[in-house]
Amino acid sequence: MSQTLKFTKMHGAGNDFVVLDGIHQRVALTPEQLRFIADRHFGIGCDQILLVEAPTQAGVDFRYRIFNADGGEVSQCGNGARCFVRFVHDKGLTNKREIRVETAAGIIVPRLEADGQVTVDMGPPRFEPADIPFVAEARATTYVLDIADGPVEIVALSMGNPHAVLETCNIETAPVATWGPEIERHPRFPQRVNVGFMQLVHRRAIKLRVFERGSGETLACGTGACAAVVAGIQRGLLDPVVEVQTRGGALTIRWAGGDAPVYLTGPAVTVFEGEITL
Ligand SMILES: N[C@@H](CCC[C@H](N)C(=O)O)C(=O)O
């Protein structure tokens, strides 16, 4: 039986989303239907599909679910969290400026700022290999990963989802299209990984491209920006507040180190509304 769903097309620094209200309409999508929605030629087109649901636990305002363009459900999406906040405000689902949101990776706390930008408390980064998950004998600041072109140095960490961060001296010529998919499926990352290529500009700015697990290279990746800045701070290369320049725009990341949460600030934009029959 076919179903017609109302949707909103949004983006955060060019990382684009189809957002579905699962509170006022019944949304039950198969991986094949999710892939169709994300398809840029035959569907609506997006990097991720975001589903807004009623919370399943006390003390939170909403549940937020994330699906990559390949139809797989994942646990965290930073740019999506900002669009989520803009969506629930614009739809009148809440008037709170700071909301508590349940994700598969735990509670996140996004806040709508007076200037329309959104700041998300993404929680602390995690470095234990088992938490990422990453196959390593012991935790280390950097690891050497063997790929077809030879050994590469990475930082591996979790921002609620897995990230590998590599440093490059030229972001334009970085081998994102070749190393990205190879590292995404490297056997040392049993749940695959998002792969960030970071070029240092100075201690308070980096350039970043991310080959995202399940979506390919996107114009920006919020958790990727958090992971790259955390990696740079851990290695003593960056200050606690850093501007991340992506192909889709700028994001600001703040991290005080240790178990402190990482804060992500950036835009959240509505592009258009529509309906799709599946
Ligand atoms: N675009 C995102 C991350 C989306 C999920 C990621 N591809 C994964 O598989 O973990 C962001 O802004 O963080």
mmCIF file of C-alpha atoms and ligand atoms in Angstrom:
data_model
loop_
_atom_site.group_PDB
_atom_site.id
_atom_site.type_symbol
_atom_site.label_atom_id
_atom_site.label_comp_id
_atom_site.label_asym_id
_atom_site.label_seq_id
_atom_site.Cartn_x
_atom_site.Cartn_y
_atom_site.Cartn_z
ATOM 1 C CA MET A 1 0.000 0.000 0.000
ATOM 2 C CA SER A 2 1.430 3.417 -0.903
ATOM 3 C CA GLN A 3 1.970 6.163 1.690
ATOM 4 C CA THR A 4 2.254 9.940 1.192
ATOM 5 C CA LEU A 5 4.648 11.752 3.524
ATOM 6 C CA LYS A 6 5.105 15.458 4.148
ATOM 7 C CA PHE A 7 8.771 16.425 4.302
ATOM 8 C CA THR A 8 11.030 19.473 4.724
ATOM 9 C CA LYS A 9 14.282 19.854 2.801
ATOM 10 C CA MET A 10 16.977 21.511 4.934
ATOM 11 C CA HIS A 11 20.734 21.965 5.088
ATOM 12 C CA GLY A 12 23.437 22.843 7.580
ATOM 13 C CA ALA A 13 26.479 24.303 5.770
ATOM 14 C CA GLY A 14 25.472 22.358 2.659
ATOM 15 C CA ASN A 15 25.103 18.973 4.407
ATOM 16 C CA ASP A 16 21.526 18.374 3.259
ATOM 17 C CA PHE A 17 18.607 16.561 4.843
ATOM 18 C CA VAL A 18 15.070 15.372 4.256
ATOM 19 C CA VAL A 19 13.345 15.903 7.606
ATOM 20 C CA LEU A 20 10.185 13.934 8.474
ATOM 21 C CA ASP A 21 7.755 14.642 11.301
ATOM 22 C CA GLY A 22 7.105 11.204 12.772
ATOM 23 C CA ILE A 23 4.864 12.623 15.505
ATOM 24 C CA HIS A 24 1.982 13.794 13.293
ATOM 25 C CA GLN A 25 2.346 11.208 10.539
ATOM 26 C CA ARG A 26 3.189 7.533 10.662
ATOM 27 C CA VAL A 27 6.657 6.957 9.218
ATOM 28 C CA ALA A 28 7.890 3.393 8.714
ATOM 29 C CA LEU A 29 10.421 3.255 5.891
ATOM 30 C CA THR A 30 12.368 0.314 4.524
ATOM 31 C CA PRO A 31 16.080 0.763 3.662
ATOM 32 C CA GLU A 32 15.056 0.653 -0.019
ATOM 33 C CA GLN A 33 12.549 3.531 0.486
ATOM 34 C CA LEU A 34 15.182 5.528 2.410
ATOM 35 C CA ARG A 35 17.654 5.064 -0.468
ATOM 36 C CA PHE A 36 14.956 6.198 -2.923
ATOM 37 C CA ILE A 37 14.254 9.386 -0.914
ATOM 38 C CA ALA A 38 18.004 10.187 -0.760
ATOM 39 C CA ASP A 39 18.588 9.509 -4.463
ATOM 40 C CA ARG A 40 19.503 12.782 -6.216
ATOM 41 C CA HIS A 41 18.184 11.635 -9.610
ATOM 42 C CA PHE A 42 15.089 9.532 -8.886
ATOM 43 C CA GLY A 43 14.109 10.764 -5.383
ATOM 44 C CA ILE A 44 14.297 14.027 -3.410
ATOM 45 C CA GLY A 45 18.066 13.915 -2.832
ATOM 46 C CA CYS A 46 19.925 14.322 0.464
ATOM 47 C CA ASP A 47 22.928 13.158 2.470
ATOM 48 C CA GLN A 48 20.786 12.002 5.424
ATOM 49 C CA ILE A 49 17.128 11.511 6.344
ATOM 50 C CA LEU A 50 16.164 12.804 9.798
ATOM 51 C CA LEU A 51 13.162 11.499 11.692
ATOM 52 C CA VAL A 52 11.561 13.520 14.507
ATOM 53 C CA GLU A 53 9.754 11.301 17.020
ATOM 54 C CA ALA A 54 8.175 11.580 20.464
ATOM 55 C CA PRO A 55 10.642 10.690 23.247
ATOM 56 C CA THR A 56 10.780 7.165 24.640
ATOM 57 C CA GLN A 57 12.246 8.226 28.014
ATOM 58 C CA ALA A 58 11.516 10.775 30.749
ATOM 59 C CA GLY A 59 13.324 14.130 30.863
ATOM 60 C CA VAL A 60 13.809 14.582 27.109
ATOM 61 C CA ASP A 61 11.783 16.556 24.574
ATOM 62 C CA PHE A 62 12.153 14.502 21.388
ATOM 63 C CA ARG A 63 13.760 11.447 19.884
ATOM 64 C CA TYR A 64 15.956 12.054 16.832
ATOM 65 C CA ARG A 65 16.791 9.270 14.364
ATOM 66 C CA ILE A 66 19.291 9.500 11.505
ATOM 67 C CA PHE A 67 19.545 7.465 8.302
ATOM 68 C CA ASN A 68 22.437 7.713 5.838
ATOM 69 C CA ALA A 69 21.824 7.906 2.083
ATOM 70 C CA ASP A 70 22.608 4.153 1.878
ATOM 71 C CA GLY A 71 19.551 3.446 4.089
ATOM 72 C CA GLY A 72 21.520 2.500 7.228
ATOM 73 C CA GLU A 73 20.461 3.932 10.593
ATOM 74 C CA VAL A 74 23.304 5.663 12.483
ATOM 75 C CA SER A 75 23.690 7.225 15.889
ATOM 76 C CA GLN A 76 24.827 10.833 15.483
ATOM 77 C CA CYS A 77 24.719 13.766 13.068
ATOM 78 C CA GLY A 78 25.864 17.226 14.157
ATOM 79 C CA ASN A 79 24.599 19.319 11.229
ATOM 80 C CA GLY A 80 21.361 17.349 11.386
ATOM 81 C CA ALA A 81 20.948 18.181 15.077
ATOM 82 C CA ARG A 82 20.975 21.887 14.220
ATOM 83 C CA CYS A 83 18.376 21.400 11.460
ATOM 84 C CA PHE A 84 16.336 19.305 13.900
ATOM 85 C CA VAL A 85 16.107 22.304 16.274
ATOM 86 C CA ARG A 86 15.142 24.711 13.497
ATOM 87 C CA PHE A 87 12.496 22.210 12.306
ATOM 88 C CA VAL A 88 10.793 21.628 15.686
ATOM 89 C CA HIS A 89 10.684 25.413 16.240
ATOM 90 C CA ASP A 90 9.370 26.288 12.795
ATOM 91 C CA LYS A 91 6.697 23.570 13.041
ATOM 92 C CA GLY A 92 5.588 24.789 16.485
ATOM 93 C CA LEU A 93 6.462 21.452 18.111
ATOM 94 C CA THR A 94 8.215 23.337 20.942
ATOM 95 C CA ASN A 95 8.967 26.911 21.952
ATOM 96 C CA LYS A 96 11.961 25.997 24.140
ATOM 97 C CA ARG A 97 15.219 27.490 22.866
ATOM 98 C CA GLU A 98 17.240 24.708 24.500
ATOM 99 C CA ILE A 99 15.933 21.188 24.039
ATOM 100 C CA ARG A 100 17.028 17.758 25.221
ATOM 101 C CA VAL A 101 17.103 15.223 22.420
ATOM 102 C CA GLU A 102 17.405 11.459 22.649
ATOM 103 C CA THR A 103 19.696 9.905 19.994
ATOM 104 C CA ALA A 104 21.063 6.388 19.579
ATOM 105 C CA ALA A 105 24.353 7.790 20.978
ATOM 106 C CA GLY A 106 22.791 9.347 24.101
ATOM 107 C CA ILE A 107 21.280 12.735 24.981
ATOM 108 C CA ILE A 108 22.388 15.843 23.086
ATOM 109 C CA VAL A 109 21.392 19.401 24.033
ATOM 110 C CA PRO A 110 20.996 21.803 21.100
ATOM 111 C CA ARG A 111 20.207 25.493 21.645
ATOM 112 C CA LEU A 112 18.709 27.995 19.191
ATOM 113 C CA GLU A 113 20.798 31.199 19.419
ATOM 114 C CA ALA A 114 19.389 34.744 19.116
ATOM 115 C CA ASP A 115 21.065 35.184 15.696
ATOM 116 C CA GLY A 116 19.351 32.048 14.276
ATOM 117 C CA GLN A 117 22.468 29.853 14.472
ATOM 118 C CA VAL A 118 22.265 26.673 16.545
ATOM 119 C CA THR A 119 24.789 25.428 19.113
ATOM 120 C CA VAL A 120 24.824 21.736 19.980
ATOM 121 C CA ASP A 121 26.385 20.214 23.084
ATOM 122 C CA MET A 122 27.630 17.012 21.419
ATOM 123 C CA GLY A 123 28.930 15.465 24.635
ATOM 124 C CA PRO A 124 32.570 14.472 25.241
ATOM 125 C CA PRO A 125 34.713 12.698 22.630
ATOM 126 C CA ARG A 126 35.673 9.076 23.303
ATOM 127 C CA PHE A 127 39.085 7.633 22.510
ATOM 128 C CA GLU A 128 38.991 4.057 23.845
ATOM 129 C CA PRO A 129 39.347 1.801 20.766
ATOM 130 C CA ALA A 130 36.426 -0.398 21.887
ATOM 131 C CA ASP A 131 34.134 2.657 22.118
ATOM 132 C CA ILE A 132 34.845 3.824 18.544
ATOM 133 C CA PRO A 133 34.956 0.853 17.578
ATOM 134 C CA PHE A 134 38.539 0.467 16.261
ATOM 135 C CA VAL A 135 40.844 -2.538 16.371
ATOM 136 C CA ALA A 136 44.015 -1.595 18.308
ATOM 137 C CA GLU A 137 46.015 -3.225 21.083
ATOM 138 C CA ALA A 138 45.930 -0.091 23.240
ATOM 139 C CA ARG A 139 44.692 3.487 23.131
ATOM 140 C CA ALA A 140 47.106 5.918 21.447
ATOM 141 C CA THR A 141 47.022 9.556 20.291
ATOM 142 C CA THR A 142 47.706 8.476 16.693
ATOM 143 C CA TYR A 143 47.673 5.131 14.901
ATOM 144 C CA VAL A 144 49.264 3.865 11.702
ATOM 145 C CA LEU A 145 46.756 2.363 9.282
ATOM 146 C CA ASP A 146 47.918 0.240 6.345
ATOM 147 C CA ILE A 147 46.132 1.064 3.102
ATOM 148 C CA ALA A 148 46.905 0.266 -0.562
ATOM 149 C CA ASP A 149 49.109 3.376 -0.980
ATOM 150 C CA GLY A 150 51.126 2.538 2.180
ATOM 151 C CA PRO A 151 50.930 3.422 5.883
ATOM 152 C CA VAL A 152 48.936 6.524 6.879
ATOM 153 C CA GLU A 153 48.769 8.237 10.278
ATOM 154 C CA ILE A 154 45.286 8.771 11.719
ATOM 155 C CA VAL A 155 43.586 9.916 14.898
ATOM 156 C CA ALA A 156 40.637 7.615 15.732
ATOM 157 C CA LEU A 157 37.810 8.753 18.007
ATOM 158 C CA SER A 158 34.074 8.686 18.550
ATOM 159 C CA MET A 159 31.754 11.697 18.617
ATOM 160 C CA GLY A 160 28.839 9.320 19.145
ATOM 161 C CA ASN A 161 29.812 7.967 15.701
ATOM 162 C CA PRO A 162 33.209 6.745 14.483
ATOM 163 C CA HIS A 163 35.797 9.076 12.929
ATOM 164 C CA ALA A 164 39.286 8.751 11.455
ATOM 165 C CA VAL A 165 41.088 12.086 10.999
ATOM 166 C CA LEU A 166 44.086 12.543 8.677
ATOM 167 C CA GLU A 167 46.208 15.655 8.251
ATOM 168 C CA THR A 168 46.855 16.906 4.731
ATOM 169 C CA CYS A 169 48.955 19.828 3.493
ATOM 170 C CA ASN A 170 46.579 20.661 0.610
ATOM 171 C CA ILE A 171 42.838 20.145 1.083
ATOM 172 C CA GLU A 172 42.135 20.614 -2.649
ATOM 173 C CA THR A 173 44.361 17.717 -3.737
ATOM 174 C CA ALA A 174 43.735 15.436 -0.717
ATOM 175 C CA PRO A 175 42.871 11.876 -1.879
ATOM 176 C CA VAL A 176 39.306 12.043 -0.493
ATOM 177 C CA ALA A 177 37.734 10.083 -3.373
ATOM 178 C CA THR A 178 40.219 7.172 -3.152
ATOM 179 C CA TRP A 179 41.384 6.914 0.479
ATOM 180 C CA GLY A 180 37.924 7.926 1.790
ATOM 181 C CA PRO A 181 36.035 4.786 0.659
ATOM 182 C CA GLU A 182 39.039 2.538 1.387
ATOM 183 C CA ILE A 183 39.403 3.766 4.982
ATOM 184 C CA GLU A 184 35.595 3.845 5.456
ATOM 185 C CA ARG A 185 35.604 0.049 5.008
ATOM 186 C CA HIS A 186 39.011 -0.720 6.534
ATOM 187 C CA PRO A 187 38.855 -3.981 8.550
ATOM 188 C CA ARG A 188 40.157 -2.173 11.665
ATOM 189 C CA PHE A 189 36.852 -0.219 11.745
ATOM 190 C CA PRO A 190 34.270 -3.007 12.209
ATOM 191 C CA GLN A 191 31.297 -0.594 11.957
ATOM 192 C CA ARG A 192 32.965 1.424 9.136
ATOM 193 C CA VAL A 193 34.080 5.013 9.728
ATOM 194 C CA ASN A 194 33.698 8.647 8.658
ATOM 195 C CA VAL A 195 37.006 9.853 7.184
ATOM 196 C CA GLY A 196 38.108 13.474 7.691
ATOM 197 C CA PHE A 197 40.953 15.218 5.805
ATOM 198 C CA MET A 198 42.110 18.296 7.698
ATOM 199 C CA GLN A 199 44.449 21.082 6.610
ATOM 200 C CA LEU A 200 45.749 23.372 9.346
ATOM 201 C CA VAL A 201 45.359 27.078 8.501
ATOM 202 C CA HIS A 202 46.529 28.411 11.888
ATOM 203 C CA ARG A 203 45.843 27.577 15.554
ATOM 204 C CA ARG A 204 42.219 28.786 15.328
ATOM 205 C CA ALA A 205 41.238 27.649 11.821
ATOM 206 C CA ILE A 206 41.286 24.480 9.720
ATOM 207 C CA LYS A 207 39.994 23.429 6.314
ATOM 208 C CA LEU A 208 38.130 20.126 6.269
ATOM 209 C CA ARG A 209 36.669 17.616 3.808
ATOM 210 C CA VAL A 210 34.879 14.496 5.048
ATOM 211 C CA PHE A 211 34.097 11.261 3.248
ATOM 212 C CA GLU A 212 31.066 10.186 5.259
ATOM 213 C CA ARG A 213 30.222 6.594 6.050
ATOM 214 C CA GLY A 214 27.100 5.646 4.096
ATOM 215 C CA SER A 215 26.816 8.948 2.182
ATOM 216 C CA GLY A 216 30.157 9.662 0.458
ATOM 217 C CA GLU A 217 31.834 13.081 0.488
ATOM 218 C CA THR A 218 29.454 15.759 1.799
ATOM 219 C CA LEU A 219 29.846 19.555 1.724
ATOM 220 C CA ALA A 220 30.189 19.568 5.540
ATOM 221 C CA CYS A 221 30.043 17.084 8.411
ATOM 222 C CA GLY A 222 29.275 18.404 11.899
ATOM 223 C CA THR A 223 30.590 15.465 13.893
ATOM 224 C CA GLY A 224 33.547 15.348 11.461
ATOM 225 C CA ALA A 225 34.309 18.998 12.308
ATOM 226 C CA CYS A 226 34.154 18.166 16.048
ATOM 227 C CA ALA A 227 36.412 15.110 15.544
ATOM 228 C CA ALA A 228 39.006 17.039 13.501
ATOM 229 C CA VAL A 229 39.237 19.874 16.036
ATOM 230 C CA VAL A 230 39.449 17.435 18.968
ATOM 231 C CA ALA A 231 42.211 15.544 17.107
ATOM 232 C CA GLY A 232 44.112 18.795 16.494
ATOM 233 C CA ILE A 233 43.743 19.949 20.111
ATOM 234 C CA GLN A 234 44.858 16.517 21.410
ATOM 235 C CA ARG A 235 47.990 16.805 19.285
ATOM 236 C CA GLY A 236 48.705 20.339 20.576
ATOM 237 C CA LEU A 237 48.131 21.937 17.162
ATOM 238 C CA LEU A 238 44.933 23.924 17.825
ATOM 239 C CA ASP A 239 43.433 26.328 20.385
ATOM 240 C CA PRO A 240 40.152 25.534 22.220
ATOM 241 C CA VAL A 241 37.973 27.535 19.767
ATOM 242 C CA VAL A 242 38.415 26.771 16.066
ATOM 243 C CA GLU A 243 36.700 27.848 12.850
ATOM 244 C CA VAL A 244 36.248 24.878 10.511
ATOM 245 C CA GLN A 245 36.079 25.887 6.856
ATOM 246 C CA THR A 246 34.168 23.341 4.803
ATOM 247 C CA ARG A 247 33.125 23.422 1.146
ATOM 248 C CA GLY A 248 29.592 24.337 2.320
ATOM 249 C CA GLY A 249 30.435 27.036 4.884
ATOM 250 C CA ALA A 250 31.992 27.673 8.277
ATOM 251 C CA LEU A 251 31.330 25.888 11.571
ATOM 252 C CA THR A 252 32.694 26.845 14.989
ATOM 253 C CA ILE A 253 33.894 24.161 17.384
ATOM 254 C CA ARG A 254 34.748 24.661 21.073
ATOM 255 C CA TRP A 255 36.384 22.048 23.302
ATOM 256 C CA ALA A 256 38.089 22.597 26.669
ATOM 257 C CA GLY A 257 39.745 19.145 26.608
ATOM 258 C CA GLY A 258 39.421 16.001 28.731
ATOM 259 C CA ASP A 259 35.852 14.990 29.546
ATOM 260 C CA ALA A 260 34.420 18.404 28.599
ATOM 261 C CA PRO A 261 31.657 18.372 25.992
ATOM 262 C CA VAL A 262 32.335 19.504 22.439
ATOM 263 C CA TYR A 263 30.171 22.428 21.237
ATOM 264 C CA LEU A 264 29.262 22.786 17.571
ATOM 265 C CA THR A 265 27.807 26.086 16.256
ATOM 266 C CA GLY A 266 26.571 26.738 12.731
ATOM 267 C CA PRO A 267 23.618 27.503 10.466
ATOM 268 C CA ALA A 268 20.391 25.535 9.935
ATOM 269 C CA VAL A 269 18.418 26.464 6.809
ATOM 270 C CA THR A 270 15.024 25.398 5.413
ATOM 271 C CA VAL A 271 15.040 25.114 1.611
ATOM 272 C CA PHE A 272 11.528 23.905 0.702
ATOM 273 C CA GLU A 273 8.586 21.756 1.812
ATOM 274 C CA GLY A 274 6.965 18.956 -0.136
ATOM 275 C CA GLU A 275 5.113 15.664 -0.220
ATOM 276 C CA ILE A 276 6.304 12.365 -1.598
ATOM 277 C CA THR A 277 4.300 9.228 -2.338
ATOM 278 C CA LEU A 278 6.129 5.970 -1.758
HETATM 279 N N1 LIG B 1 26.575 14.538 8.418
HETATM 280 C C1 LIG B 1 26.729 14.154 9.726
HETATM 281 C C2 LIG B 1 27.052 12.752 10.094
HETATM 282 C C3 LIG B 1 26.018 11.747 9.555
HETATM 283 C C4 LIG B 1 26.261 10.319 9.979
HETATM 284 C C5 LIG B 1 27.558 9.737 9.483
HETATM 285 N N2 LIG B 1 27.606 9.645 8.045
HETATM 286 C C6 LIG B 1 27.769 8.352 10.110
HETATM 287 O O1 LIG B 1 27.574 7.339 9.424
HETATM 288 O O2 LIG B 1 28.137 8.282 11.283
HETATM 289 C C7 LIG B 1 27.166 15.224 10.700
HETATM 290 O O3 LIG B 1 26.905 16.403 10.405
HETATM 291 O O4 LIG B 1 27.681 14.917 11.761
#
